[in-house]
């Protein structure tokens, strides 16, 4: 049931009434390989979504040629040096240069009319006599298998240097350290993309054409041989398998270049040392200030530059655009360590740490974030600890100025899809342009892999602000003296994040507009001709996506066993229990809350912004754990590590957890690509890693 609906057999949409519809009895066709080759109507069949052995699906398995592991070559040079100027002052220099050359391979280009592809009704090979693409044209798509796979070669260079002075001095019988330094970092990424046809040139080859003296010829005016286009050979998009058609495609392809570079400059001054003595010890203070400047710029081949009005570019895939921007931040911090009590009855020690950081961003103003930590030992064996921190994260250069790039997101549903019925949401801003009576072409409504434009907030004219919140941790560490080598710990944690910064996926953009968040509505673009009301493309900006609340606990057991005649053993177990991971994508506008703990978030779900990597499929099992057993005896050592991932489920019977299992799509009468209430349950799994080593000491070698 999976795969792309843009396959090598094509996908051609015809009108829902008339002779063509009467002939086929459906509105979406595909070419039948191995037929006459004369482009007769009998060479086509109704597009097959879910095939059988006798009638294979017309969908395309792009995963079989997308590389899971990509080629890579890396070269690194490292330098670290210190020179003693005086007994109290050193000068230092650290540098690193890294060059990585890599590549990737993707499936052949999915060329669609939504990407600017047009087939003239007067194309010599067009058996249907209707236009595909362009104003008033029907939708169509073709996987350019004949052109070969898309690929790219990337050359990435990173340079980083740190230099400065550091030393120590005494004041009021206290020792202090200081450092004055500067850091510089630079990255450059040059990428050459291959295997993409120039859509504008291809459209000329699929435009009007005719036989002139028996030779297929491109013409500007249908039927007029005097308007022949010199150097143009008509392309047959309906049967592109022959060597001649492959040669045409390859002649229309062109490499495209992009070059992105970033630099960072930091100047900092830091001090730390004792300030006064207390009965329980010396109070310690750390102070510092810094100035940081970030800047990013790039150049993009004109063939890859995206058109913001259509979401397309000349090469039709891997579209991008110019990026330029930067900011600076001034910061100052202080951290104070206070040993309050020590060696008293029921108070072995009591320490308090107070800290604060002030930041002033040129783009987002100033912020102050404080923290407090307490460590209390009622007895020497037991440590009780607690920390409270305010947290803050300003949007990065990429978050704000990120260049728009094209992608192909999936939608689990379109809330405006009421095909064949009166649309009760016709007046909803998310449904602007959708006909009152529903979509005219339900076949396209069911093709929920759409065109997207991912970008920073500035390009999308989308509001963005800093992320802020708080963290709270409290727990204990118990290391009993009566069991040497044993340590037990447990900590409860809670994290609250507001206005979380992430790339907002197409599904969340659509759903947010639907529930009344007006800032998202300009990002939803629907066709105004052809398949009127269907989604043309959706902007996917970087922005703030509401609130995340996390609760859980960490547990740890470490024990080094006594020495035996047959070696030394140590065992360990670290585990985390996730009690809550709640995501509220639109606080104040919707009561929707995703209870992610214990769930898998499928690709395309509105909750996907909670994924740690910002996309793809991610898991939030209740339990994760890492167990280990290590052994060493003389030059021998061994270890056994067990990584445990607890059970989870996809989908839920609760409405506010209903994220719809991926790949379980059935189309209801309302075109809703989901099964409400369905749960797919997955068991726990454990990964085992075993290692054995031997140390050859005379030659400083370990195997």
XYZ file of C-alpha atoms in Angstrom, residues 24-307:
284
model
C -11.931 3.831 -19.046
C -14.494 4.256 -16.276
C -11.981 6.097 -14.044
C -10.297 9.484 -13.832
C -6.635 8.537 -13.312
C -4.673 6.493 -15.864
C -1.252 4.857 -16.173
C 0.645 3.523 -19.152
C 0.740 -0.242 -19.640
C 4.362 -1.336 -20.315
C 4.958 -3.675 -23.219
C 1.936 -2.564 -25.233
C 1.818 -1.301 -28.822
C 3.989 1.749 -28.245
C 1.785 3.648 -30.671
C 0.101 5.529 -27.809
C -3.280 4.036 -28.583
C -5.984 4.329 -25.945
C -5.574 0.613 -25.334
C -2.044 1.265 -24.093
C -3.457 2.706 -20.836
C -5.320 1.378 -17.822
C -6.891 2.754 -14.667
C -4.191 3.672 -12.142
C -3.749 0.792 -9.669
C -3.189 1.920 -6.062
C -3.073 -1.473 -4.362
C -1.950 -4.119 -6.815
C -1.813 -7.880 -6.976
C 0.645 -10.302 -8.540
C -1.462 -10.342 -11.696
C -2.003 -6.575 -11.754
C 0.928 -4.860 -10.016
C 0.499 -1.473 -8.402
C 1.463 1.577 -10.451
C 3.060 3.121 -7.379
C 6.835 3.391 -7.240
C 9.176 1.969 -4.604
C 11.705 4.768 -4.235
C 13.240 3.121 -1.131
C 15.000 0.448 -3.183
C 17.384 2.979 -4.753
C 17.631 5.614 -1.988
C 20.943 4.895 -0.275
C 20.857 3.929 3.390
C 24.620 4.358 3.689
C 26.348 7.073 1.691
C 30.000 7.248 0.567
C 32.228 9.523 2.603
C 35.901 10.478 2.830
C 37.216 12.610 5.682
C 40.544 14.367 6.257
C 41.379 16.104 9.542
C 44.347 18.161 10.751
C 44.633 19.170 14.415
C 46.987 21.580 16.217
C 47.287 22.328 19.927
C 50.052 24.447 21.422
C 50.914 26.354 24.617
C 53.817 28.728 25.300
C 54.795 29.813 28.819
C 55.377 33.562 28.679
C 55.983 33.858 32.420
C 55.458 31.718 35.488
C 51.880 33.017 35.682
C 50.880 33.624 32.048
C 50.520 31.243 29.078
C 49.574 31.891 25.488
C 47.673 29.115 23.686
C 46.528 28.202 20.186
C 44.195 25.415 19.105
C 43.196 24.741 15.516
C 41.304 22.090 13.601
C 40.691 21.674 9.880
C 38.221 19.084 8.618
C 37.351 18.300 5.013
C 34.605 15.806 4.205
C 33.661 14.721 0.696
C 30.415 12.765 0.520
C 27.559 11.995 -1.814
C 23.993 10.840 -1.853
C 21.694 9.053 -4.259
C 17.935 9.478 -4.496
C 15.344 7.836 -6.681
C 14.798 9.315 -10.160
C 13.095 12.681 -10.296
C 9.289 12.664 -9.690
C 8.269 15.134 -12.387
C 4.737 16.491 -11.850
C 2.538 19.213 -13.237
C 2.495 20.607 -9.693
C 6.236 21.156 -10.169
C 5.725 23.185 -13.361
C 5.717 20.323 -15.900
C 3.390 20.898 -18.908
C 2.351 18.532 -21.721
C 0.649 20.209 -24.667
C -2.594 18.741 -26.012
C -0.896 19.057 -29.417
C 2.150 16.999 -28.435
C 2.786 14.462 -31.183
C 2.581 11.581 -28.707
C -0.437 12.768 -26.663
C -3.235 10.219 -27.274
C -5.813 12.041 -25.151
C -5.997 15.430 -26.864
C -6.030 17.320 -23.540
C -3.405 19.502 -21.885
C -1.667 18.375 -18.717
C -0.308 21.080 -16.417
C -0.360 24.824 -16.832
C -3.486 27.016 -16.624
C -6.587 24.874 -17.038
C -4.549 21.708 -17.544
C -5.114 18.337 -15.901
C -2.699 16.965 -13.254
C -0.054 14.461 -14.343
C 3.131 12.947 -12.979
C 5.986 10.816 -14.278
C 8.942 9.176 -12.554
C 11.947 9.832 -14.814
C 13.504 6.382 -14.450
C 14.966 6.723 -17.928
C 17.036 9.716 -16.760
C 18.648 7.727 -13.964
C 18.905 8.400 -10.249
C 19.322 11.820 -8.730
C 22.657 12.269 -7.008
C 24.866 14.902 -5.439
C 28.501 15.386 -4.495
C 29.134 17.487 -1.398
C 32.398 19.056 -0.269
C 32.220 20.277 3.332
C 35.083 22.173 4.995
C 35.174 23.191 8.665
C 37.882 25.332 10.267
C 38.013 26.321 13.914
C 40.690 28.283 15.803
C 40.995 29.389 19.407
C 43.768 31.635 20.708
C 44.377 33.733 23.763
C 46.081 34.197 27.101
C 45.432 32.428 30.389
C 47.033 32.534 33.778
C 46.604 32.735 37.528
C 47.159 35.221 40.316
C 46.574 35.565 44.055
C 44.436 38.121 45.851
C 43.623 38.239 49.577
C 45.168 34.797 50.040
C 42.870 33.328 47.384
C 43.924 31.741 44.087
C 42.302 32.970 40.872
C 42.444 31.796 37.235
C 41.735 33.965 34.224
C 41.469 33.612 30.458
C 41.217 36.174 27.653
C 40.644 34.663 24.247
C 39.033 34.695 20.838
C 37.452 31.893 18.848
C 36.833 31.767 15.116
C 34.871 29.151 13.213
C 34.131 28.823 9.506
C 32.192 26.223 7.519
C 31.769 25.919 3.764
C 29.487 23.483 1.978
C 29.673 23.138 -1.818
C 27.131 20.767 -3.321
C 26.740 19.697 -6.954
C 23.386 18.077 -7.774
C 23.094 15.725 -10.755
C 20.253 13.995 -12.595
C 17.736 16.843 -12.689
C 16.141 17.915 -15.984
C 15.687 21.575 -16.849
C 11.887 21.753 -16.689
C 11.643 24.820 -18.921
C 13.579 23.030 -21.697
C 11.610 19.831 -21.128
C 8.347 21.744 -21.497
C 9.467 22.863 -24.957
C 10.121 19.221 -25.860
C 6.640 18.242 -24.587
C 4.995 21.230 -26.265
C 3.317 21.214 -29.701
C 5.040 18.859 -32.151
C 4.354 17.211 -35.486
C 5.887 15.102 -38.261
C 7.761 17.208 -40.799
C 8.889 15.087 -43.757
C 8.405 12.077 -41.508
C 10.666 13.482 -38.761
C 9.225 14.315 -35.278
C 9.672 18.086 -34.876
C 8.958 20.608 -32.111
C 6.905 23.590 -33.290
C 5.822 26.823 -31.640
C 2.424 26.784 -33.333
C 0.522 23.513 -33.577
C 0.286 22.245 -37.154
C 2.593 24.935 -38.580
C 5.867 23.393 -39.815
C 7.306 26.860 -40.463
C 7.498 27.435 -36.693
C 9.843 24.502 -36.132
C 12.169 24.957 -33.113
C 15.793 24.397 -34.096
C 17.646 21.867 -31.935
C 14.519 20.579 -30.182
C 13.531 16.906 -30.353
C 9.990 16.068 -29.130
C 9.892 14.059 -25.935
C 7.352 11.283 -25.416
C 6.250 11.462 -21.747
C 3.683 8.704 -22.293
C 6.201 6.004 -23.232
C 9.673 7.247 -22.199
C 11.434 3.868 -22.126
C 13.229 3.770 -25.493
C 16.949 4.649 -25.823
C 15.967 7.660 -27.955
C 13.757 9.068 -25.190
C 16.448 8.386 -22.589
C 18.932 10.346 -24.693
C 16.496 13.281 -24.875
C 16.086 13.330 -21.095
C 19.820 13.174 -20.483
C 20.429 16.021 -22.927
C 17.985 18.181 -20.961
C 19.658 17.528 -17.596
C 22.143 19.953 -16.091
C 24.295 19.943 -12.935
C 23.368 22.529 -10.321
C 25.677 24.141 -7.778
C 25.043 25.532 -4.304
C 27.605 26.997 -1.903
C 26.737 27.827 1.711
C 29.200 29.226 4.233
C 28.917 30.333 7.854
C 31.249 31.991 10.305
C 31.260 32.593 14.048
C 33.435 34.982 16.072
C 33.624 34.949 19.865
C 35.622 37.182 22.228
C 35.523 36.260 25.912
C 37.015 37.108 29.299
C 36.618 34.699 32.252
C 37.669 34.647 35.917
C 37.227 32.054 38.665
C 38.597 31.642 42.169
C 37.967 31.878 45.888
C 36.463 34.980 47.479
C 36.314 34.252 51.202
C 36.563 31.398 53.676
C 33.583 29.943 55.515
C 33.626 27.387 58.328
C 32.568 24.739 55.823
C 35.083 25.732 53.136
C 35.968 28.428 50.611
C 33.261 30.267 48.689
C 34.058 30.128 44.963
C 33.051 32.622 42.285
C 33.131 32.429 38.470
C 32.528 35.543 36.345
C 32.705 36.174 32.642
C 31.568 38.162 29.640
C 31.523 37.437 25.925
C 30.604 38.881 22.558
C 29.491 36.465 19.811
C 28.680 37.165 16.176
C 27.063 34.688 13.774
C 26.720 35.100 10.006
C 25.622 32.833 7.138
C 25.543 33.400 3.376
C 25.153 31.251 0.284
C 24.968 31.235 -3.481
C 22.533 29.023 -5.378
C 22.533 28.092 -9.046
C 19.726 29.881 -10.879
C 18.426 26.470 -11.961
C 17.808 25.596 -8.298
C 16.392 28.958 -7.180
C 12.832 28.494 -5.983
C 9.923 30.598 -7.229
